[in-house]
mmCIF file of C-alpha atoms in Angstrom:
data_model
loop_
_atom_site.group_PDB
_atom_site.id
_atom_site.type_symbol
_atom_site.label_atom_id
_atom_site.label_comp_id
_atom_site.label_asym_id
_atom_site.label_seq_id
_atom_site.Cartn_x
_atom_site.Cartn_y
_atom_site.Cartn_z
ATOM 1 C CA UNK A 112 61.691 -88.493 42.468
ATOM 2 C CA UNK A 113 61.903 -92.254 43.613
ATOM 3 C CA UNK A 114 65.980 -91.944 43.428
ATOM 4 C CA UNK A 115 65.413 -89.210 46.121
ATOM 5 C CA UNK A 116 62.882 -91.190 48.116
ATOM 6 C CA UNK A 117 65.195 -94.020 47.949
ATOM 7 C CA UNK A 118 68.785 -92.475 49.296
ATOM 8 C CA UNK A 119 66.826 -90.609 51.837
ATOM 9 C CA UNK A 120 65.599 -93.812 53.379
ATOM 10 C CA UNK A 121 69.033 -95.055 52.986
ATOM 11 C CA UNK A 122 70.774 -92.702 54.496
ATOM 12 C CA UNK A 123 68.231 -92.952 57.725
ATOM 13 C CA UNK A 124 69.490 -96.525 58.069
ATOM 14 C CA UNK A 125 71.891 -97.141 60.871
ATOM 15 C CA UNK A 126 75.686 -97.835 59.951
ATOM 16 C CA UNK A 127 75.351 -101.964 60.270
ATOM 17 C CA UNK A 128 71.750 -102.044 58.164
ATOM 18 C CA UNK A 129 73.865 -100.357 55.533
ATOM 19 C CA UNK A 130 76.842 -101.908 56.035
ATOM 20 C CA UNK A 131 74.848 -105.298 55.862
ATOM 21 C CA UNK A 132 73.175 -104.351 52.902
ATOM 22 C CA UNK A 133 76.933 -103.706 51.151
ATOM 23 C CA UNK A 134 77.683 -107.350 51.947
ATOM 24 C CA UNK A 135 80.163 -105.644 54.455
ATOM 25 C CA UNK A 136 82.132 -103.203 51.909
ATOM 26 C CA UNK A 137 80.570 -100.532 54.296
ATOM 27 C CA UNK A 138 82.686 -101.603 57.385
ATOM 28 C CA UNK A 139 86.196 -102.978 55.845
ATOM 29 C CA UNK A 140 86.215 -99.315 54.058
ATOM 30 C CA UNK A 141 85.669 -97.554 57.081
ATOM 31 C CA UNK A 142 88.545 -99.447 58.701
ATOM 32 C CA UNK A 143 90.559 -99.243 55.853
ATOM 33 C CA UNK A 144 90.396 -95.345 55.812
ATOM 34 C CA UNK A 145 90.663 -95.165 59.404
ATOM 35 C CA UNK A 146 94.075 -97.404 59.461
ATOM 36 C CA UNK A 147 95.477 -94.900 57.111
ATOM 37 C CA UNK A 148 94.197 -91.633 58.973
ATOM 38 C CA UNK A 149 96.639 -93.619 61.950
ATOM 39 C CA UNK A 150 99.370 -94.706 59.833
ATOM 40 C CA UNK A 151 99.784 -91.339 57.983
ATOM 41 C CA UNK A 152 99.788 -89.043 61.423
ATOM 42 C CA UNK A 153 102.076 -91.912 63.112
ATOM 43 C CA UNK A 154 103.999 -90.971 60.251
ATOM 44 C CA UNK A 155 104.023 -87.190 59.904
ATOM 45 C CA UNK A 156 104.274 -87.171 64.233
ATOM 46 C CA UNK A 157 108.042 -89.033 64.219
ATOM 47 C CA UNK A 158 108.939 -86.363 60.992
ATOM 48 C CA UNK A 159 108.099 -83.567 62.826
ATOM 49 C CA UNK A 160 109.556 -85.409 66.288
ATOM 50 C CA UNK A 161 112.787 -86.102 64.783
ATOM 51 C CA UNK A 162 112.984 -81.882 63.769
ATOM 52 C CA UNK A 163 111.947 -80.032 67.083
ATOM 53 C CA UNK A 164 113.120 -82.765 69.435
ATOM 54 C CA UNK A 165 116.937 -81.449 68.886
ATOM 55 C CA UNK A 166 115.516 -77.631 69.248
ATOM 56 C CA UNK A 167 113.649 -78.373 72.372
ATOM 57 C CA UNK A 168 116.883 -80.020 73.371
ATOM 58 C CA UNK A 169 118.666 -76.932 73.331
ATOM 59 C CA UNK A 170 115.934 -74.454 74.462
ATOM 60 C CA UNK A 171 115.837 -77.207 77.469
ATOM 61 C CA UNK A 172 120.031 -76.605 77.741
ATOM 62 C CA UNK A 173 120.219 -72.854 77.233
ATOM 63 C CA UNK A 174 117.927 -71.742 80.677
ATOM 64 C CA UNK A 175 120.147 -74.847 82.538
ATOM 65 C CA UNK A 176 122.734 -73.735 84.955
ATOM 66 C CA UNK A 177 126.562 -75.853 84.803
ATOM 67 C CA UNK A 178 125.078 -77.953 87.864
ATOM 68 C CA UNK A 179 121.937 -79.234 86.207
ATOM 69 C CA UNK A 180 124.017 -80.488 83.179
ATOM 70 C CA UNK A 181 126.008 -83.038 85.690
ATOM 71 C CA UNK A 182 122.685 -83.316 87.917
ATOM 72 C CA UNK A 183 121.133 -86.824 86.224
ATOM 73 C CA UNK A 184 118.135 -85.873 87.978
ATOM 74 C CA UNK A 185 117.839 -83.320 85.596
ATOM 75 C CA UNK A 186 116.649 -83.935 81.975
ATOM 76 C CA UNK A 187 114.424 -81.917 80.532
ATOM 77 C CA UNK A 188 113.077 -79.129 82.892
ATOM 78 C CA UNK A 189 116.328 -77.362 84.631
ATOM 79 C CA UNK A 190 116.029 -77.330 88.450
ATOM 80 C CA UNK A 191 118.002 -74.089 88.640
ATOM 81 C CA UNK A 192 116.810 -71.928 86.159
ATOM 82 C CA UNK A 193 118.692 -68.890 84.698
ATOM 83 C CA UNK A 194 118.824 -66.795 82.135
ATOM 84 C CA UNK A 195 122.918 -65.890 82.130
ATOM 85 C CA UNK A 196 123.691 -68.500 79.449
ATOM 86 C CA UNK A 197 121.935 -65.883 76.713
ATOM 87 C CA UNK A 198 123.998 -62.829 78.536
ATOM 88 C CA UNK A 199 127.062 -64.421 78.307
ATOM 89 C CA UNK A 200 126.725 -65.818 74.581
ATOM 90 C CA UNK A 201 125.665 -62.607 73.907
ATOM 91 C CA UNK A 202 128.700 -61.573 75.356
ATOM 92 C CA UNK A 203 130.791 -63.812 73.167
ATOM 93 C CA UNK A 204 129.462 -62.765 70.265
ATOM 94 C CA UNK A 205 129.118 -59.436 70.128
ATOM 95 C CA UNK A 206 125.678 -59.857 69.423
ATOM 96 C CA UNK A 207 124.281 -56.500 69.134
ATOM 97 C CA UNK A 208 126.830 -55.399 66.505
ATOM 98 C CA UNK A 209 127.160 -58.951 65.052
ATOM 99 C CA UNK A 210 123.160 -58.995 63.953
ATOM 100 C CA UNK A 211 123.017 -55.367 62.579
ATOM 101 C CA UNK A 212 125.913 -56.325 60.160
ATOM 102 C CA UNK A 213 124.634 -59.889 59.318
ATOM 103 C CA UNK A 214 121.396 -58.049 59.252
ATOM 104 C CA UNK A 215 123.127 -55.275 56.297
ATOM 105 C CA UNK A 216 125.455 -57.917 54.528
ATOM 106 C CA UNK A 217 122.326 -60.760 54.322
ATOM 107 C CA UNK A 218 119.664 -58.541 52.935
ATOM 108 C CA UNK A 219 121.759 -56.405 50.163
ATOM 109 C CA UNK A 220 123.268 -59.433 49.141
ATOM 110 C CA UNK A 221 120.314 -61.717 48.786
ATOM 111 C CA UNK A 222 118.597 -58.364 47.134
ATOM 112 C CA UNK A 223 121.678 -58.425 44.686
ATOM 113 C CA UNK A 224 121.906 -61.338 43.938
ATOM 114 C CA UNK A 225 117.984 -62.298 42.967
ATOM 115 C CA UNK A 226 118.294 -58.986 40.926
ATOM 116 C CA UNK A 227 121.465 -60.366 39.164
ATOM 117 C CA UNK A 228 119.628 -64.425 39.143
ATOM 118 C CA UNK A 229 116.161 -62.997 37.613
ATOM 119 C CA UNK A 230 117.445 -61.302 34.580
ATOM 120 C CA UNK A 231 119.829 -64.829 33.705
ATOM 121 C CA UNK A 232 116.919 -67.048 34.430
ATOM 122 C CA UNK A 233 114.572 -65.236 32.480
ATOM 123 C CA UNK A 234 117.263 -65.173 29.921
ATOM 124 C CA UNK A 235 117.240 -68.818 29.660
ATOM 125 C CA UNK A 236 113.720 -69.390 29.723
ATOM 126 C CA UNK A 237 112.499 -66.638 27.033
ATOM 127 C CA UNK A 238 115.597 -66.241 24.897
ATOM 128 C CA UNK A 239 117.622 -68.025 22.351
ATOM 129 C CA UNK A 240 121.236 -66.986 21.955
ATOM 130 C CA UNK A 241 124.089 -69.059 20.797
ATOM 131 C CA UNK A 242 125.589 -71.882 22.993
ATOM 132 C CA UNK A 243 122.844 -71.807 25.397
ATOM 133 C CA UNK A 244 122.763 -75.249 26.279
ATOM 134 C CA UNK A 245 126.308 -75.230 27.101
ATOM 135 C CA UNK A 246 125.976 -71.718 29.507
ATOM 136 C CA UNK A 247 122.658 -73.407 30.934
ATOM 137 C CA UNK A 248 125.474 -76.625 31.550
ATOM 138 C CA UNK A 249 127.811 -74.549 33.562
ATOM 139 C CA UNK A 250 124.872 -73.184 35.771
ATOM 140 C CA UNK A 251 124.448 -76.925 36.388
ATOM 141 C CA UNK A 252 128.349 -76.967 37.616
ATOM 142 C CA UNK A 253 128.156 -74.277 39.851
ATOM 143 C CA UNK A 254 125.121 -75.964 41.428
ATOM 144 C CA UNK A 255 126.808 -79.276 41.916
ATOM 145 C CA UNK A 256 130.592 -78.299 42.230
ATOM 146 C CA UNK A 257 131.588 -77.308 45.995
ATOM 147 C CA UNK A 258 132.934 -74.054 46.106
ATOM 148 C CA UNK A 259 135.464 -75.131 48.572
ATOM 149 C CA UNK A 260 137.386 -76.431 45.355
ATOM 150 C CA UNK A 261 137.478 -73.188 44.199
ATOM 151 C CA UNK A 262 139.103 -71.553 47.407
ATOM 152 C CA UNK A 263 142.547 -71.021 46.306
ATOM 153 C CA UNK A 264 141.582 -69.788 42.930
ATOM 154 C CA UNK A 265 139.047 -66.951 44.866
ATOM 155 C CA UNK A 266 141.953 -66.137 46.853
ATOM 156 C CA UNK A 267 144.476 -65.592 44.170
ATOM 157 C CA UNK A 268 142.241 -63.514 42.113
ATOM 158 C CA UNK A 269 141.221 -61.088 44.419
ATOM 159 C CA UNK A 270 144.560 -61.067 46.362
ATOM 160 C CA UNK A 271 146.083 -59.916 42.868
ATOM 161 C CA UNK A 272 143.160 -58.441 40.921
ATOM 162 C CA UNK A 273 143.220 -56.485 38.075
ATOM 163 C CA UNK A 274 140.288 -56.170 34.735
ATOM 164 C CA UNK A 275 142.384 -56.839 32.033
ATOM 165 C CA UNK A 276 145.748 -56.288 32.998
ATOM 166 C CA UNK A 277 144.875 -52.350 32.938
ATOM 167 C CA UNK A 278 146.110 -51.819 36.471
ATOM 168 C CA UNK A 279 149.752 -53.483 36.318
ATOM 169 C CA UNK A 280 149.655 -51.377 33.246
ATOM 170 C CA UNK A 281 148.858 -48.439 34.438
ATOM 171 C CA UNK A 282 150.458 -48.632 38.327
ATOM 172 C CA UNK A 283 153.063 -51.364 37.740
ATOM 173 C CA UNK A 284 150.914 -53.254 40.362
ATOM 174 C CA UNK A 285 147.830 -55.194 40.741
ATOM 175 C CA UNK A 286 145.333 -54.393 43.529
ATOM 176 C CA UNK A 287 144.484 -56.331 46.366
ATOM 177 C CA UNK A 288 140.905 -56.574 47.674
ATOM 178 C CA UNK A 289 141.330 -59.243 50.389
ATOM 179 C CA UNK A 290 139.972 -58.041 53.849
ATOM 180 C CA UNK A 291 137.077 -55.879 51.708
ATOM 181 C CA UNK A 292 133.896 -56.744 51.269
ATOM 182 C CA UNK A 293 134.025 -55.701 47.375
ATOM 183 C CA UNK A 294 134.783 -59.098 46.196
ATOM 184 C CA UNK A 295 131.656 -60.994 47.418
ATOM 185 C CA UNK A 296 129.815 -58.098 46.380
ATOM 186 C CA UNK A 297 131.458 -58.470 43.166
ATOM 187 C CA UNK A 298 131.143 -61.931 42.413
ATOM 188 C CA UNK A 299 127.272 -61.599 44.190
ATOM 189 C CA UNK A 300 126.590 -59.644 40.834
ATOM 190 C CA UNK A 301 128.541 -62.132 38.899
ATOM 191 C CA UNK A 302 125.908 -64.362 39.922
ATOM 192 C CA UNK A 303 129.414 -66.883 41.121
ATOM 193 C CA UNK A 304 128.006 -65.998 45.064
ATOM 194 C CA UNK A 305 126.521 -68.418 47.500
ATOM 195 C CA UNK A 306 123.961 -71.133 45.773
ATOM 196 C CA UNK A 307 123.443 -68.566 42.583
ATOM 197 C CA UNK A 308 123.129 -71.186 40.572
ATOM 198 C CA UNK A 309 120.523 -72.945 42.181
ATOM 199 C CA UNK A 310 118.784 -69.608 42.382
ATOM 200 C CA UNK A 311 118.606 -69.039 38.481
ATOM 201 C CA UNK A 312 117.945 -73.049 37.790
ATOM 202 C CA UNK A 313 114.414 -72.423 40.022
ATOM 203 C CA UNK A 314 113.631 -69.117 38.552
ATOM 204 C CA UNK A 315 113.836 -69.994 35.037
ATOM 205 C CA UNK A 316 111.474 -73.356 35.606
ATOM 206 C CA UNK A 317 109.427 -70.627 36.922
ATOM 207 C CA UNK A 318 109.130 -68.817 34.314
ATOM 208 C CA UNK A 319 109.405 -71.498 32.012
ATOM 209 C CA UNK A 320 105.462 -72.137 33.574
ATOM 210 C CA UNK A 321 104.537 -69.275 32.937
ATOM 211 C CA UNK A 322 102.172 -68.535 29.447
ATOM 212 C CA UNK A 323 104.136 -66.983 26.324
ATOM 213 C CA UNK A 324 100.709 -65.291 25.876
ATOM 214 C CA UNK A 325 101.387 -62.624 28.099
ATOM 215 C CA UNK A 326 104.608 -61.733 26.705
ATOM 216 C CA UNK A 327 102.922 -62.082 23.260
ATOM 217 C CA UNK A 328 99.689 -59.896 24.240
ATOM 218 C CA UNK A 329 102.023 -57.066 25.813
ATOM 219 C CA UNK A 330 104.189 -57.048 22.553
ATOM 220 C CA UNK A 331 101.138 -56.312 20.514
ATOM 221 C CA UNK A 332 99.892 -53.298 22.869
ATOM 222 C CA UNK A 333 103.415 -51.597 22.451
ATOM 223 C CA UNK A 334 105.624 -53.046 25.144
ATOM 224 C CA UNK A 335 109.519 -53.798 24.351
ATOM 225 C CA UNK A 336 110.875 -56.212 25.922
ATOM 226 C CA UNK A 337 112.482 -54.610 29.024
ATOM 227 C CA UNK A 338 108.668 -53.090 29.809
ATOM 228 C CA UNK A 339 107.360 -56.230 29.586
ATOM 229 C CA UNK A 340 109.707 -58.203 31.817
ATOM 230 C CA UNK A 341 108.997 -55.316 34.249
ATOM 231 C CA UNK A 342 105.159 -54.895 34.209
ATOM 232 C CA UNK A 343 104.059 -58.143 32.960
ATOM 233 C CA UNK A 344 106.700 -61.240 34.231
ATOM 234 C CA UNK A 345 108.264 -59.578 37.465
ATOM 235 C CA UNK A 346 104.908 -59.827 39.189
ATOM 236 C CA UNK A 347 103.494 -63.014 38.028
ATOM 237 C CA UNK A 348 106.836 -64.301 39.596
ATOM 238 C CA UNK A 349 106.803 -62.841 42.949
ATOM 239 C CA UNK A 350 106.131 -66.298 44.589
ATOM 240 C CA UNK A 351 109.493 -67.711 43.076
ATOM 241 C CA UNK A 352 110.981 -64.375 44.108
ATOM 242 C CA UNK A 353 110.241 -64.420 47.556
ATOM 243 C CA UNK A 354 111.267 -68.037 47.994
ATOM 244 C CA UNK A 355 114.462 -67.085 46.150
ATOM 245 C CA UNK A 356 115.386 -64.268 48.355
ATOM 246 C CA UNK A 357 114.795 -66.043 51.470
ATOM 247 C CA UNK A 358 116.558 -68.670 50.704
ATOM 248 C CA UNK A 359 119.688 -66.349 49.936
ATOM 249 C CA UNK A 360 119.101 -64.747 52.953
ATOM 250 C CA UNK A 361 118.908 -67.711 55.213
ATOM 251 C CA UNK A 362 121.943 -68.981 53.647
ATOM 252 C CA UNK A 363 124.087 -65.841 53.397
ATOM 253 C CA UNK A 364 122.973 -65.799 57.545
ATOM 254 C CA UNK A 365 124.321 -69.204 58.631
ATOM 255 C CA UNK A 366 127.226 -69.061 55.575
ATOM 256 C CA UNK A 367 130.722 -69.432 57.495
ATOM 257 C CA UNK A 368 132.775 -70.666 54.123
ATOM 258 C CA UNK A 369 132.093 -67.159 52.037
ATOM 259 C CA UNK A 370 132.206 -64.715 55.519
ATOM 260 C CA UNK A 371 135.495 -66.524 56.530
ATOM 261 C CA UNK A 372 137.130 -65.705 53.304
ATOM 262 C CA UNK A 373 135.906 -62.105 52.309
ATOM 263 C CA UNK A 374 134.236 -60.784 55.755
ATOM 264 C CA UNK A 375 136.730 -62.000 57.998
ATOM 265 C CA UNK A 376 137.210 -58.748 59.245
ATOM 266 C CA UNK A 377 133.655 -57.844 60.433
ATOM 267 C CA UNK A 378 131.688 -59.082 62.842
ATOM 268 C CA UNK A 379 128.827 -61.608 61.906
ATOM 269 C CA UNK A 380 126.788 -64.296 63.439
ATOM 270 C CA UNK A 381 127.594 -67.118 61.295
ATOM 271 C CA UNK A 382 131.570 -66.479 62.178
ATOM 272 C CA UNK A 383 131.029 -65.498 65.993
ATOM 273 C CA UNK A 384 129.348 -68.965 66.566
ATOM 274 C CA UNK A 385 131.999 -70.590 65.256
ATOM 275 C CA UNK A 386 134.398 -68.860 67.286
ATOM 276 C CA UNK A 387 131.864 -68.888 70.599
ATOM 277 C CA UNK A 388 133.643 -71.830 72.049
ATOM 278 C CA UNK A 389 137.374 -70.274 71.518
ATOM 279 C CA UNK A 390 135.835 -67.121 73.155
ATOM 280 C CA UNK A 391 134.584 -69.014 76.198
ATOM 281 C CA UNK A 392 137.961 -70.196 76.782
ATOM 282 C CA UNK A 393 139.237 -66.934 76.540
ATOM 283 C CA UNK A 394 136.267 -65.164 78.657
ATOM 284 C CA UNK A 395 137.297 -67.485 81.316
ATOM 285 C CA UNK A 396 140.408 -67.558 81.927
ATOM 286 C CA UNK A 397 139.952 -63.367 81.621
ATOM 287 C CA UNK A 398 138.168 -64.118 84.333
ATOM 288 C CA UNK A 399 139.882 -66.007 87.022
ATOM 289 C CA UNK A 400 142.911 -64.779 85.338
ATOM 290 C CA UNK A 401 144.742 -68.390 84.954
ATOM 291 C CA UNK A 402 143.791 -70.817 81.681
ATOM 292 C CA UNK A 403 140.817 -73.238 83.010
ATOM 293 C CA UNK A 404 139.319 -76.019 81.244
ATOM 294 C CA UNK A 405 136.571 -75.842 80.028
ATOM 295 C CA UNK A 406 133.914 -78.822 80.333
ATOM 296 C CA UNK A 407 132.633 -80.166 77.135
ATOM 297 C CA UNK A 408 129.025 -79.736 78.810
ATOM 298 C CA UNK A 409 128.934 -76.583 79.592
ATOM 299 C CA UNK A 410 130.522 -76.069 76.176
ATOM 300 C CA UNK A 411 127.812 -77.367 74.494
ATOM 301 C CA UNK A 412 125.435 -75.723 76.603
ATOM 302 C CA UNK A 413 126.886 -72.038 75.223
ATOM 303 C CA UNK A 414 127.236 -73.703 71.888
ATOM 304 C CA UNK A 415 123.005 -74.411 71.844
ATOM 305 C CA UNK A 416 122.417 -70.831 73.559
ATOM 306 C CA UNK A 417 124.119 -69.328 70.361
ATOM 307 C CA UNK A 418 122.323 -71.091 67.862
ATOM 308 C CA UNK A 419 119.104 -70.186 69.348
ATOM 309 C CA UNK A 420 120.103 -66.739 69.355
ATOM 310 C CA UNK A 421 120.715 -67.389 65.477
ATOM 311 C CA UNK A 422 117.914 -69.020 64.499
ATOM 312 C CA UNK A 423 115.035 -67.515 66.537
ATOM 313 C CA UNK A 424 115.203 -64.354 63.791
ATOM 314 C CA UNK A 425 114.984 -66.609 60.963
ATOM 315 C CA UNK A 426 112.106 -68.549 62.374
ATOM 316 C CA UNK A 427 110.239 -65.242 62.411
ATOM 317 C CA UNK A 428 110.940 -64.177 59.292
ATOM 318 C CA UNK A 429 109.654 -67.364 57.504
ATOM 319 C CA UNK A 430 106.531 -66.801 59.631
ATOM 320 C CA UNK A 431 105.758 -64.096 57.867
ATOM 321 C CA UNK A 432 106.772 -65.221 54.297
ATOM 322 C CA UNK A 433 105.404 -68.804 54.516
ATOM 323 C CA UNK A 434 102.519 -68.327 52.137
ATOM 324 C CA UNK A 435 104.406 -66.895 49.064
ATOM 325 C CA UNK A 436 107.215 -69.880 49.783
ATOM 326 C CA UNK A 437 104.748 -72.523 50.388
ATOM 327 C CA UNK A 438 103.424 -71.390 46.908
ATOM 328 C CA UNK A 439 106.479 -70.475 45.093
ATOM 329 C CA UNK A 440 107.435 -74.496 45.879
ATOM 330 C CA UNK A 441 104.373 -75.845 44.794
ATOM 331 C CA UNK A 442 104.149 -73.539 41.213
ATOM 332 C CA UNK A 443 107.941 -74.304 40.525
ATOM 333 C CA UNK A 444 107.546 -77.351 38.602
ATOM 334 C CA UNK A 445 110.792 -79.333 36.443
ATOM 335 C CA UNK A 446 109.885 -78.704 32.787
ATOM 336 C CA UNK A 447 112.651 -79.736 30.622
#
């Protein structure tokens, strides 16, 4: 009862009685925590600066008309503004047919290939089978080895494919699947696709987390082990899942190394922007009939419409999948 009496009094004192009474503790702690408060969101205001200052950059550049870019009046708010920068990249791109294919080709396969990456990281995490350290070591490669080294031996393979020499046998020929989209399809459920290894590395810490109780306690009620990958592991991992699959998404989206070399024949975002600058040329001199140059300004200024166009679906869909990926990073921890 006196303890109560006593920190009720106390805490009726102004801040400099108490801080006197602390021998001033009271006031260099107050400072202290305040300096950090001012240090930490100086800190966390030039990080997220540095990010959106580029993007507002180009949002400022896309509604600008070829006059404002030379006008050094102009900087950040254009004096003319227009919207024809987003028709004609549009234009350019072939925008409407280029995101319903990116659209098709980035979803099924991301879907395949976290399908494929699930069952090989749960593999490694749950399993023992011979020379695993040495498969688990090649996963490691495939993260860390650029795939560009691999681009003549991708080409060769699928320009003269054939499963075990059956159709030379059979035809006298092999069979080429260059200008299909079978062979990223292919090697998508090969788990040998965009990042794949990087995909099974983060599922299989995942799961590595995750308590061999449940497995155990579902063996014991009758489960095999199919059942119980299905029922019990598939949704305690939906968080590494999610992050997984948007990542391959994302990536699959903006990928021009993989599109260029097996979807070179369809239309896609990732390869029209590359080309939007070639195109402009072309528009042009459609246009007034004679080849122009083309100013590097204006250039640029098509160049930052496109990516906008790009990115501005992939900003909405992490919108609306930031809480499972904000937790699927935290849970994923590096247990060795």
């Amino acid at each position: 009862m006196t303890n109560v009496k006593t920190n009720s009094a106390y805490e009726k004192q102004s801040f400099w009685e108490r801080n006197k009474q602390s021998g001033g503790y009271l006031l260099r702690k107050v400072i202290g925590e305040r300096a950090v408060s001012i240090i930490r969101f100086i800190l966390l205001f030039g990080m997220c600066f540095m990010i959106i200052q580029p993007i507002l950059n180009k949002i400022s550049v896309s509604f600008m008309t070829e006059q404002d870019l030379y006008n050094p009046v102009v900087i950040s708010i254009p004096e003319h503004f227009t919207t024809a920068n987003y028709r004609l990249a549009a234009e350019l791109i072939s925008f409407k047919q280029a995101l319903l294919n990116s659209t098709l080709i980035s979803l099924t396969i991301a879907a395949l290939q976290i399908a494929m990456c699930t069952l090989v990281g749960y593999g490694f995490a749950r399993f023992e089978f011979p020379l695993k350290k040495f498969w688990f070591a090649c996963v490691i490669l495939v993260i860390l080895i650029p795939p560009q080294t691999i681009a003549s031996s991708l080409h060769l393979h699928f320009r003269f494919f054939d499963v075990l020499g059956l159709s030379q046998l059979i035809t006298g020929q092999t069979i080429n699947l260059r200008g299909s989209k079978l062979p990223y399809y292919l090697m998508s459920a090969g788990c040998m696709g965009l990042k794949n290894g990087l995909y099974i590395y983060m599922i299989r810490q995942y799961f590595r987390n995750i308590p061999g109780d449940l497995e155990e306690a579902a063996y014991v009620d009758g489960c095999g082990t199919f059942k119980t990958f299905i029922r019990i592991m598939l949704p305690q991992a939906k968080p590494i899942l999610t992050s997984c699959f948007l990542f391959a998404f994302v990536w699959q989206w903006t990928d021009g190394f993989y599109s260029r070399m097996f979807l070179g024949n369809t239309k896609l975002i990732s390869t029209g922007l590359s080309r939007i600058v070639d195109s402009l040329g072309a528009y042009i001199q459609r246009i007034n009939g004679v080849k122009t140059t083309i100013s590097i300004a204006y250039s640029n200024c098509i160049l930052a419409t496109g990516t906008l166009m790009i990115i501005v679906p992939l900003i909405v869909l992490y919108l609306f999948a930031q809480r499972a990926f904000v937790e699927s990073i935290s849970n994923t921890g590096i247990k060795m």
